[in-house]
JSON list of C-alpha atoms in Angstrom, two decimals:
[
{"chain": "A", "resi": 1, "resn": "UNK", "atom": "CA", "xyz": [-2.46, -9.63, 44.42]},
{"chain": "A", "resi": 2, "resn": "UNK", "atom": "CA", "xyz": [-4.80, -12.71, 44.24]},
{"chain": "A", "resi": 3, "resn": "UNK", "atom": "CA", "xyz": [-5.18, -11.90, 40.20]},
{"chain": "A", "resi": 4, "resn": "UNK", "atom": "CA", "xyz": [-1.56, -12.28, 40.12]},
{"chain": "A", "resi": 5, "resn": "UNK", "atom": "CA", "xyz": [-1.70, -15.60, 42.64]},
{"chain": "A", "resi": 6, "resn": "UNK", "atom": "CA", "xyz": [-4.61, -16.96, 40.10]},
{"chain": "A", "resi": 7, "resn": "UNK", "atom": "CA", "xyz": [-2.66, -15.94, 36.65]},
{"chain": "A", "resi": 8, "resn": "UNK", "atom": "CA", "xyz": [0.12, -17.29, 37.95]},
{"chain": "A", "resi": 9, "resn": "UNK", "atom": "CA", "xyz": [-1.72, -20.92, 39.46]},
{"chain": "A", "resi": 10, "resn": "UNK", "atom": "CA", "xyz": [-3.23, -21.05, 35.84]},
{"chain": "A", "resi": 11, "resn": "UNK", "atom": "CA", "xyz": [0.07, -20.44, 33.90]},
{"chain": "A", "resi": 12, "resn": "UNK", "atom": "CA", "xyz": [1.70, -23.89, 36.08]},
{"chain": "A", "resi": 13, "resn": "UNK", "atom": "CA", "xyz": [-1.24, -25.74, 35.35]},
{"chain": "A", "resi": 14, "resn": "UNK", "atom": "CA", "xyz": [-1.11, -25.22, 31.33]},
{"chain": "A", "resi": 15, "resn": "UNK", "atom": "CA", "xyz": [2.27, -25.66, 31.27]},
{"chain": "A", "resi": 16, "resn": "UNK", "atom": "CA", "xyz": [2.72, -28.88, 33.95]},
{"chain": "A", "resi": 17, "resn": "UNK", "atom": "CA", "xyz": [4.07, -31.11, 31.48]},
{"chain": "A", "resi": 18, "resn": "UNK", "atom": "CA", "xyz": [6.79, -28.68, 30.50]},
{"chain": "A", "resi": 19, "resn": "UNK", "atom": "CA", "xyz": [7.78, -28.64, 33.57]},
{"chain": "A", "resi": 20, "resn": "UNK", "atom": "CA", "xyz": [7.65, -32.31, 33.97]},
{"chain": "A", "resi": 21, "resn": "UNK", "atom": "CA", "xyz": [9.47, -33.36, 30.80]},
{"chain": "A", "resi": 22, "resn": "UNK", "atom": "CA", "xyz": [12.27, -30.50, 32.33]},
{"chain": "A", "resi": 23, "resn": "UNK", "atom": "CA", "xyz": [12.34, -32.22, 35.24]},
{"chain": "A", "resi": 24, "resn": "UNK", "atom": "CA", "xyz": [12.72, -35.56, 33.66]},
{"chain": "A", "resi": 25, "resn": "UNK", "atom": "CA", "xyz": [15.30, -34.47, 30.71]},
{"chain": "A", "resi": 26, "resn": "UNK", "atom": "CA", "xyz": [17.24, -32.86, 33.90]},
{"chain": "A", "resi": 27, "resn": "UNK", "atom": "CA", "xyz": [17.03, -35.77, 36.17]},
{"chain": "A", "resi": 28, "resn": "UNK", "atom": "CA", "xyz": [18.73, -37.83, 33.60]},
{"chain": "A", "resi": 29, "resn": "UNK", "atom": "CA", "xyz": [21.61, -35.47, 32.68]},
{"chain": "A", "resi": 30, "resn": "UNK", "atom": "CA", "xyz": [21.94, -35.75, 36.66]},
{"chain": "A", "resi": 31, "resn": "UNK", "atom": "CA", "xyz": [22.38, -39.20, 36.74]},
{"chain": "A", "resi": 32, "resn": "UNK", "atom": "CA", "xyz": [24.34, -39.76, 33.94]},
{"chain": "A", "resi": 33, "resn": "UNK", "atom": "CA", "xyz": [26.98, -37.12, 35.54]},
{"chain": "A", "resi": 34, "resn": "UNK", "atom": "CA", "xyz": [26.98, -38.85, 38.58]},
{"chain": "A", "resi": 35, "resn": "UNK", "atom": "CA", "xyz": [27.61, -41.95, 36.96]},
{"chain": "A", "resi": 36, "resn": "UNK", "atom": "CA", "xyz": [30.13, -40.63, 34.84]},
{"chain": "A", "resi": 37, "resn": "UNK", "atom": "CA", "xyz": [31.54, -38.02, 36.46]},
{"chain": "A", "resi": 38, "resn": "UNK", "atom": "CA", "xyz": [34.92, -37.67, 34.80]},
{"chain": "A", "resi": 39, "resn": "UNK", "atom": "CA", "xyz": [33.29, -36.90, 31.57]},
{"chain": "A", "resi": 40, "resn": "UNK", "atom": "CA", "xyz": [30.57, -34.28, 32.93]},
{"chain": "A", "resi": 41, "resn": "UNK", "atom": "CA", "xyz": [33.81, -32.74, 34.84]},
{"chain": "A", "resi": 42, "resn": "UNK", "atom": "CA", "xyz": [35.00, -32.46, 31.60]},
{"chain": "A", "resi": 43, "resn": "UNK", "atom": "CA", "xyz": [32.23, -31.02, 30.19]},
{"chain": "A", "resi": 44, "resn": "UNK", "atom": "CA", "xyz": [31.71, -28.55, 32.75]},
{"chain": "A", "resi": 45, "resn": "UNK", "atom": "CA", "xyz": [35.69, -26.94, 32.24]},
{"chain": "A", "resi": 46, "resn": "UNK", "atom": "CA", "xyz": [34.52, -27.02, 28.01]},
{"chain": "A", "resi": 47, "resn": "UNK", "atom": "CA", "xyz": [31.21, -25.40, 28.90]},
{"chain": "A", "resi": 48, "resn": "UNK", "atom": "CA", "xyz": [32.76, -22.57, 31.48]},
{"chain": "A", "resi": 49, "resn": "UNK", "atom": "CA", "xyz": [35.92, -22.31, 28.74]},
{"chain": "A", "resi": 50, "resn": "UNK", "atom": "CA", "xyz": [33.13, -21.41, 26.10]},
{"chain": "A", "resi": 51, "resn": "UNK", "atom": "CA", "xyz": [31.22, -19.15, 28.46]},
{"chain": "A", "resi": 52, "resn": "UNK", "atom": "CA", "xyz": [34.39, -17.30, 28.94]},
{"chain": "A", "resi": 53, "resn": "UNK", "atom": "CA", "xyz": [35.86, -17.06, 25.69]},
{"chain": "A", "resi": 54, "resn": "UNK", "atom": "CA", "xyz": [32.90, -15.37, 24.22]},
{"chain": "A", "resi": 55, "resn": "UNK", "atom": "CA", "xyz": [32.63, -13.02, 27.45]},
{"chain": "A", "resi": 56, "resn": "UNK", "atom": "CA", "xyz": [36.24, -11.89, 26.29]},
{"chain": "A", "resi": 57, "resn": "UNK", "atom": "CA", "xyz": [35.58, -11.19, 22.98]},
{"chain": "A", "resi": 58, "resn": "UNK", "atom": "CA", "xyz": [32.56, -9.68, 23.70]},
{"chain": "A", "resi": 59, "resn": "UNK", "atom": "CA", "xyz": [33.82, -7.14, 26.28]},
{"chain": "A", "resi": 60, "resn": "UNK", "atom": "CA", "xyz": [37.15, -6.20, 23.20]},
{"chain": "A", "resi": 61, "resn": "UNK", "atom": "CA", "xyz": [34.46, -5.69, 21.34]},
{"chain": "A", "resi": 62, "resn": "UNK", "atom": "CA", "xyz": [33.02, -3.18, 23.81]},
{"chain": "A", "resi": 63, "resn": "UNK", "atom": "CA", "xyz": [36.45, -2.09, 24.88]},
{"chain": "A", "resi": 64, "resn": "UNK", "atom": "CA", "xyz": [37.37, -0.67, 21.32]},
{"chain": "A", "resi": 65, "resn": "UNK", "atom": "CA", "xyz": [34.24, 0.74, 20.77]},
{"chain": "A", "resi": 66, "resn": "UNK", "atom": "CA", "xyz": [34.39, 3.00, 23.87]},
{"chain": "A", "resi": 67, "resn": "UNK", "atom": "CA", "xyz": [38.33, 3.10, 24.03]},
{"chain": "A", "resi": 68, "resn": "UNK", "atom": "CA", "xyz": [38.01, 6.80, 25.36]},
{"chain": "A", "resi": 69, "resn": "UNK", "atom": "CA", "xyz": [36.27, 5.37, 27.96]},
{"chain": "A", "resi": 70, "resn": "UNK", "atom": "CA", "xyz": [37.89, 5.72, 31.44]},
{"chain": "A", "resi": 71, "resn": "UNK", "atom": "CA", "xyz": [39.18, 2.05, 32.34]},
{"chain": "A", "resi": 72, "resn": "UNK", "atom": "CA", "xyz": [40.32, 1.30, 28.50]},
{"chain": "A", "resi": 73, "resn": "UNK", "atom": "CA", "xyz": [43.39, -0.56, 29.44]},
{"chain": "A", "resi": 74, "resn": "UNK", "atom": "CA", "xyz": [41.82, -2.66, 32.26]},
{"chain": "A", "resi": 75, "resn": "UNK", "atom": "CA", "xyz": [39.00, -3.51, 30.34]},
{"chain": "A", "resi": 76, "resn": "UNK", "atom": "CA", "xyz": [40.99, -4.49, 27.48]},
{"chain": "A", "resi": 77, "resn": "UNK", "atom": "CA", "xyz": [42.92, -6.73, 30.15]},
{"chain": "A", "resi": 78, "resn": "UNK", "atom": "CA", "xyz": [40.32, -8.10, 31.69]},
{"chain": "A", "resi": 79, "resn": "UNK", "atom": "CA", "xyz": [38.93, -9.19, 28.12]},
{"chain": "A", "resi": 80, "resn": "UNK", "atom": "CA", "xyz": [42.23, -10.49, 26.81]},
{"chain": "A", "resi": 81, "resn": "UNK", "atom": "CA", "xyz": [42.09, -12.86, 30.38]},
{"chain": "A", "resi": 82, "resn": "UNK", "atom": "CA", "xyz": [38.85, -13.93, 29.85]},
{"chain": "A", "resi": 83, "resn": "UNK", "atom": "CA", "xyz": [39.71, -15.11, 26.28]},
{"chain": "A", "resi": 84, "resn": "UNK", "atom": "CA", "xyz": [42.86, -16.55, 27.69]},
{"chain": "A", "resi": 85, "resn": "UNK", "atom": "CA", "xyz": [41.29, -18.73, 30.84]},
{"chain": "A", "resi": 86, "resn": "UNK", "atom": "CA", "xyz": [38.48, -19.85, 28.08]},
{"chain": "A", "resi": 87, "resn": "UNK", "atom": "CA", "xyz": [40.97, -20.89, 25.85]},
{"chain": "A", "resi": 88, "resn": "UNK", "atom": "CA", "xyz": [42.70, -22.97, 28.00]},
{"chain": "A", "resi": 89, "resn": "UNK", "atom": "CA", "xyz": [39.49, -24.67, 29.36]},
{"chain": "A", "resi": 90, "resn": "UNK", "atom": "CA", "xyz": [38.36, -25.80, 26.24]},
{"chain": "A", "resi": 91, "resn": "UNK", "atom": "CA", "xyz": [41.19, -26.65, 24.34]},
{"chain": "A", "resi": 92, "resn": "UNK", "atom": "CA", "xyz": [42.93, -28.42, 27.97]},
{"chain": "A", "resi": 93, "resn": "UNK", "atom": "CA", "xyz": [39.98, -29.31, 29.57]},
{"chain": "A", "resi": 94, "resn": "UNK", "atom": "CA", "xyz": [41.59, -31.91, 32.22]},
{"chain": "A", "resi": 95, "resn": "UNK", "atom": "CA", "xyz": [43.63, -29.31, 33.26]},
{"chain": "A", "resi": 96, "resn": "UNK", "atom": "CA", "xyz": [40.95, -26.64, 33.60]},
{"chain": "A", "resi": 97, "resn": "UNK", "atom": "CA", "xyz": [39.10, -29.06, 35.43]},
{"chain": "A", "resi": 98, "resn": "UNK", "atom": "CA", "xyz": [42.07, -29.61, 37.95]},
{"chain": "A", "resi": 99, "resn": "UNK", "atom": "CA", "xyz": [41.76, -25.65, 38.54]},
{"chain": "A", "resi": 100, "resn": "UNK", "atom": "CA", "xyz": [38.44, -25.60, 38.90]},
{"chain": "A", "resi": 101, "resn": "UNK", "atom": "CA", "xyz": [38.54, -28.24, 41.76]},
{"chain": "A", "resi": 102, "resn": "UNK", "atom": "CA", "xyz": [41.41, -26.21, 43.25]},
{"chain": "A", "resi": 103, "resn": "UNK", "atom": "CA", "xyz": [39.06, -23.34, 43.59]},
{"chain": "A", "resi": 104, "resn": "UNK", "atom": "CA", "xyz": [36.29, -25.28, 44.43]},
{"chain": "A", "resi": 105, "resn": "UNK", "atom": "CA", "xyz": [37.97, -26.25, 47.53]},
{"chain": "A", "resi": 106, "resn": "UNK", "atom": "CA", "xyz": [39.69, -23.40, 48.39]},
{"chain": "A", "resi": 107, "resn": "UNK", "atom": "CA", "xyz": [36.12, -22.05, 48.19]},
{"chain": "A", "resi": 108, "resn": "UNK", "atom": "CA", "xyz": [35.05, -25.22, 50.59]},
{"chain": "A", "resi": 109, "resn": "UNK", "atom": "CA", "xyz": [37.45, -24.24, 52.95]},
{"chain": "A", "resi": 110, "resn": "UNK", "atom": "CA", "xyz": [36.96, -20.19, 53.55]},
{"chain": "A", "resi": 111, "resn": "UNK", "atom": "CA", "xyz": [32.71, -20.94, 53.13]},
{"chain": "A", "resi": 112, "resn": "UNK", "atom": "CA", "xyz": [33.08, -23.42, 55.74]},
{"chain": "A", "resi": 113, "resn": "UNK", "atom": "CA", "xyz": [35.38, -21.54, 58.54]},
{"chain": "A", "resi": 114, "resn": "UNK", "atom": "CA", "xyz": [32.87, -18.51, 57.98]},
{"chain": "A", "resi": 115, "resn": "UNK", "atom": "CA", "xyz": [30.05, -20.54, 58.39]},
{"chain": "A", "resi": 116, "resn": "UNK", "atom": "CA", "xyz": [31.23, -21.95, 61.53]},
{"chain": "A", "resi": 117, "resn": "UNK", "atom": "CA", "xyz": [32.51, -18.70, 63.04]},
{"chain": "A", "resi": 118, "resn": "UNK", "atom": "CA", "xyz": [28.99, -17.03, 61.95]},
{"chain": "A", "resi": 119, "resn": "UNK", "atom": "CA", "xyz": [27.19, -20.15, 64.06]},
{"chain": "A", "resi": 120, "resn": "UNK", "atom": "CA", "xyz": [29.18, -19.50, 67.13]},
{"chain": "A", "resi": 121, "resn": "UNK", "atom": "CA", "xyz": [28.92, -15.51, 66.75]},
{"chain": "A", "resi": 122, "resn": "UNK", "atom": "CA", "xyz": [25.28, -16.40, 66.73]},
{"chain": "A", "resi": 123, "resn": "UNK", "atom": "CA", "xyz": [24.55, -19.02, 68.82]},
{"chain": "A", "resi": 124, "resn": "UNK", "atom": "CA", "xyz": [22.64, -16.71, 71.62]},
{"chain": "A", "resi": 125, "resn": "UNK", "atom": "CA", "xyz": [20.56, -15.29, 68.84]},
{"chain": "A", "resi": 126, "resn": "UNK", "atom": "CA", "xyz": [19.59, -18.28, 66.99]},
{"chain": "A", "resi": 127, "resn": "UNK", "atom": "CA", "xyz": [19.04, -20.83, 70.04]},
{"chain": "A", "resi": 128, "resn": "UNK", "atom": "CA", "xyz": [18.55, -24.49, 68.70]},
{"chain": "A", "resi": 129, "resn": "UNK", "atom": "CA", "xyz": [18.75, -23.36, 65.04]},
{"chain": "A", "resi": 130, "resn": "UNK", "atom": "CA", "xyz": [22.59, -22.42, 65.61]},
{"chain": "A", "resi": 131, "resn": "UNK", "atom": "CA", "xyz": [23.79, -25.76, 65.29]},
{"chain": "A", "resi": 132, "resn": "UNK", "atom": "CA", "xyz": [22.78, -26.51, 61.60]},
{"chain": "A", "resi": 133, "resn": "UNK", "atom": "CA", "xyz": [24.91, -23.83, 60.39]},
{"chain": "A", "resi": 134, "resn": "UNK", "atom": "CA", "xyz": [27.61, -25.08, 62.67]},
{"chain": "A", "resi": 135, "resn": "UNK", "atom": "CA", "xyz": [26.97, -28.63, 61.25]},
{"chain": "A", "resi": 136, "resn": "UNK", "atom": "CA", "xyz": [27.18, -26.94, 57.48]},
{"chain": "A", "resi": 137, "resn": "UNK", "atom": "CA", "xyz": [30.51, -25.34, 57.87]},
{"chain": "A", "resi": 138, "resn": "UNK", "atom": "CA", "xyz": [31.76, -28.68, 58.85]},
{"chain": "A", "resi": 139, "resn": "UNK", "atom": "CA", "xyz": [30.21, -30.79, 56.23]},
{"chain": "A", "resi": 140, "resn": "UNK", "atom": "CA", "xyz": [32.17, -27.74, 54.05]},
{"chain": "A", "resi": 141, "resn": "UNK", "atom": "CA", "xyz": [35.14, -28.54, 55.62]},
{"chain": "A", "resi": 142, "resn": "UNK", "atom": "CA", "xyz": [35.27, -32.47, 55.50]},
{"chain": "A", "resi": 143, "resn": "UNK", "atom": "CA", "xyz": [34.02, -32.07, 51.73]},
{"chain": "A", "resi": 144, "resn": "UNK", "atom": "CA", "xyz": [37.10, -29.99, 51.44]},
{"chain": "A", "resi": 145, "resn": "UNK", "atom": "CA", "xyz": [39.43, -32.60, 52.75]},
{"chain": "A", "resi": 146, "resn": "UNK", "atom": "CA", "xyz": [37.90, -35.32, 51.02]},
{"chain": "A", "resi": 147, "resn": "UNK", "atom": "CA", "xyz": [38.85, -33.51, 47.70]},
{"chain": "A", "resi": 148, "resn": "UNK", "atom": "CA", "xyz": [42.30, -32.64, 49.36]},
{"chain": "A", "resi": 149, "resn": "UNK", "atom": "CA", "xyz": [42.71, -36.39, 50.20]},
{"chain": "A", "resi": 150, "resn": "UNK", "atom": "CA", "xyz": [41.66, -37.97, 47.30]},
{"chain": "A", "resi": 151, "resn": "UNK", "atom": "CA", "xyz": [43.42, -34.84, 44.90]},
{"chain": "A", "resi": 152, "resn": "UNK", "atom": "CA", "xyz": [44.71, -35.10, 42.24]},
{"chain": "A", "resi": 153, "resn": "UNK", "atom": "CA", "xyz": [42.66, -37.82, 41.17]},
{"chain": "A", "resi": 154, "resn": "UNK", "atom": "CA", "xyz": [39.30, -36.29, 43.11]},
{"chain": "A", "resi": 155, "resn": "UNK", "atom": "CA", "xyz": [39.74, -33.40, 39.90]},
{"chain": "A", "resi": 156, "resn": "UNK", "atom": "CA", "xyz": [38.24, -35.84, 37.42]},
{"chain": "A", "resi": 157, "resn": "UNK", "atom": "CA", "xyz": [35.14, -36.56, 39.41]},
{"chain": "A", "resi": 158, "resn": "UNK", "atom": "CA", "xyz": [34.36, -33.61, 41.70]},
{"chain": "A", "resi": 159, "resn": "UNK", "atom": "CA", "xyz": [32.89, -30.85, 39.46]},
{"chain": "A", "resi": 160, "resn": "UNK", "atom": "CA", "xyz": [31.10, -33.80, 37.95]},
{"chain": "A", "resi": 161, "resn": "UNK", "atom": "CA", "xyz": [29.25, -35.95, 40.87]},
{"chain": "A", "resi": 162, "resn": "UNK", "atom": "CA", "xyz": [28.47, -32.25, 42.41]},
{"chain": "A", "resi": 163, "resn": "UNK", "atom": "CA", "xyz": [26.89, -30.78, 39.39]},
{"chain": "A", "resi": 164, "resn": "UNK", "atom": "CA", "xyz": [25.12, -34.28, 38.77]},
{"chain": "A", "resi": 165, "resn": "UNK", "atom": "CA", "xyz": [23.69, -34.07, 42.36]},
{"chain": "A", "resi": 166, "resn": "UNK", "atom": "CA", "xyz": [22.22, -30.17, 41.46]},
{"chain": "A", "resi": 167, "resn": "UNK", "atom": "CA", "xyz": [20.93, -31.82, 38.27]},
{"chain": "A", "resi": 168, "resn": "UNK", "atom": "CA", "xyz": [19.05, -34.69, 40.14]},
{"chain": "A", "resi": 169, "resn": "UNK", "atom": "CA", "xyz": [17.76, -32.05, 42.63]},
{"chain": "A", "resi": 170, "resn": "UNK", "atom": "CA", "xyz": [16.61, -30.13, 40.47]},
{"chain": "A", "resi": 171, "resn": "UNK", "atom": "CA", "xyz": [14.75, -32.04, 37.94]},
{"chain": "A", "resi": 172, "resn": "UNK", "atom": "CA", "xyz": [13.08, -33.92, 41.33]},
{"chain": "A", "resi": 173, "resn": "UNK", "atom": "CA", "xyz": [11.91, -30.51, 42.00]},
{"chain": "A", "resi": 174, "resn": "UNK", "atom": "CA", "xyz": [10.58, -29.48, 38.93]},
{"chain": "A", "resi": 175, "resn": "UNK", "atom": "CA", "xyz": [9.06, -32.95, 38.58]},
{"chain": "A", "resi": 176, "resn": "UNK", "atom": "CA", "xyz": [7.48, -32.66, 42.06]},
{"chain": "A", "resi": 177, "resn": "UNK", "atom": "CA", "xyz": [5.88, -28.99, 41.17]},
{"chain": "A", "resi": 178, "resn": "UNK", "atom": "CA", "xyz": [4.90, -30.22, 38.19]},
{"chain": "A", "resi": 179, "resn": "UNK", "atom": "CA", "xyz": [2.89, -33.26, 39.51]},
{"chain": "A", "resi": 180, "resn": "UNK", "atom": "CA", "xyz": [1.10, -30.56, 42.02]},
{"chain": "A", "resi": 181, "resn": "UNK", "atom": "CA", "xyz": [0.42, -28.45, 39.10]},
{"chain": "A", "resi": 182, "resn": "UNK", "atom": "CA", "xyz": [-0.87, -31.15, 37.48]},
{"chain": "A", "resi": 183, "resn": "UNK", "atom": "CA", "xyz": [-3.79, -31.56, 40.13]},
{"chain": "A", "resi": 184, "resn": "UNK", "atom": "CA", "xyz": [-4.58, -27.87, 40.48]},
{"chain": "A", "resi": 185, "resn": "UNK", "atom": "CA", "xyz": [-7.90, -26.81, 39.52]}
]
C-alpha cells in the first residue's frame, strides 16, 4: 500500500504542471462562461446535441447488428430518440437550451424536497450535522424559483453561469493540487 501511496506521490509531482496548466486552461473557460453565459448555454445544448446524436447512431448501429437480439424494437427506438433529441439540440440550440433549463429545475425542485425530507427523517441520527442538508434542499429550492422567476429569459444564462461556476471550481482545484504537488519531495 505505501508503494502505491509513493508511485502515486511521484506520478503528481512529475506531472504538476499538467495539472496546473489544466487548472488554468479550465479556470478560464469558467470565467468566460460566467461572463457570457448565454453563449456557453448555447454551447452546452450543441455539445449534449452532439453527444447524443452519435450515441443514436451508434446504438442503430448495434441494434441492426444484433436485430435477433431480444429488445430489437426498443433499442431501435431508443436510438432513433437519441438521434432525434441530438438533432434538435444542435441544429435549435436556444430551444434545447430552454429544455434543458426546464429539466434542470424540475430536477432542482424533486432534489431539493428529498433533501429536506431526508434532513428531517434524520435529524435524531445526524445531531448538529442535520441542518446542512436541510439548508441544501432549500438553497435547491430557491435556485429553483429563481430560474422559475426569471424563466424564460433565466434559459439563456442558467446552464451557462452553472457550468462556468463547475469550471472555476474545478480548475481552482486542480491548480491548488498542483501547487502542493509542486512542493512534494
Amino acid at each position: 500500500m505505501t508503494e502505491m501511496a509513493e508511485a502515486l506521490r511521484e506520478g503528481l509531482h512529475a506531472h504538476w504542471k499538467l495539472f496546473l496548466i489544466e487548472g488554468i486552461v479550465l479556470l478560464v473557460l469558467g470565467a468566460a462562461a460566467i461572463v457570457v453565459p448565454p453563449l456557453a448555454s448555447i454551447a452546452v445544448a450543441i455539445f449534449l446535441g452532439w453527444i447524443f446524436l452519435i450515441g443514436g447512431i451508434v446504438g442503430l448501429i448495434a441494434t441492426f447488428t444484433g436485430r435477433h437480439a431480444p429488445g430489437f424494437w426498443w433499442s431501435l427506438i431508443s436510438g432513433l430518440i437519441a438521434i432525434v433529441v441530438g438533432g434538435v439540440l444542435i441544429f435549435w440550440p436556444v430551444g434545447g437550451a430552454v429544455s434543458l433549463t426546464l429539466v434542470l429545475t424540475a430536477f432542482l425542485i424533486a432534489d431539493g424536497i428529498m433533501t429536506i425530507l431526508f434532513a428531517i427523517e434524520h435529524r435524531r441520527q445526524l445531531s448538529q450535522r442535520w441542518g446542512w442538508l436541510f439548508a441544501n434542499g432549500i438553497i435547491d429550492l430557491v435556485l429553483a424559483a429563481i430560474i422559475i422567476w426569471a424563466f424564460p429569459g433565466s434559459a439563456l444564462w442558467v446552464l451557462g453561469l452553472i457550468v462556468g461556476i463547475d469550471l472555476v471550481f474545478g480548475g481552482s482545484s486542480l491548480i491548488a493540487m498542483a501547487m502542493a504537488a509542486r512542493k512534494m519531495a
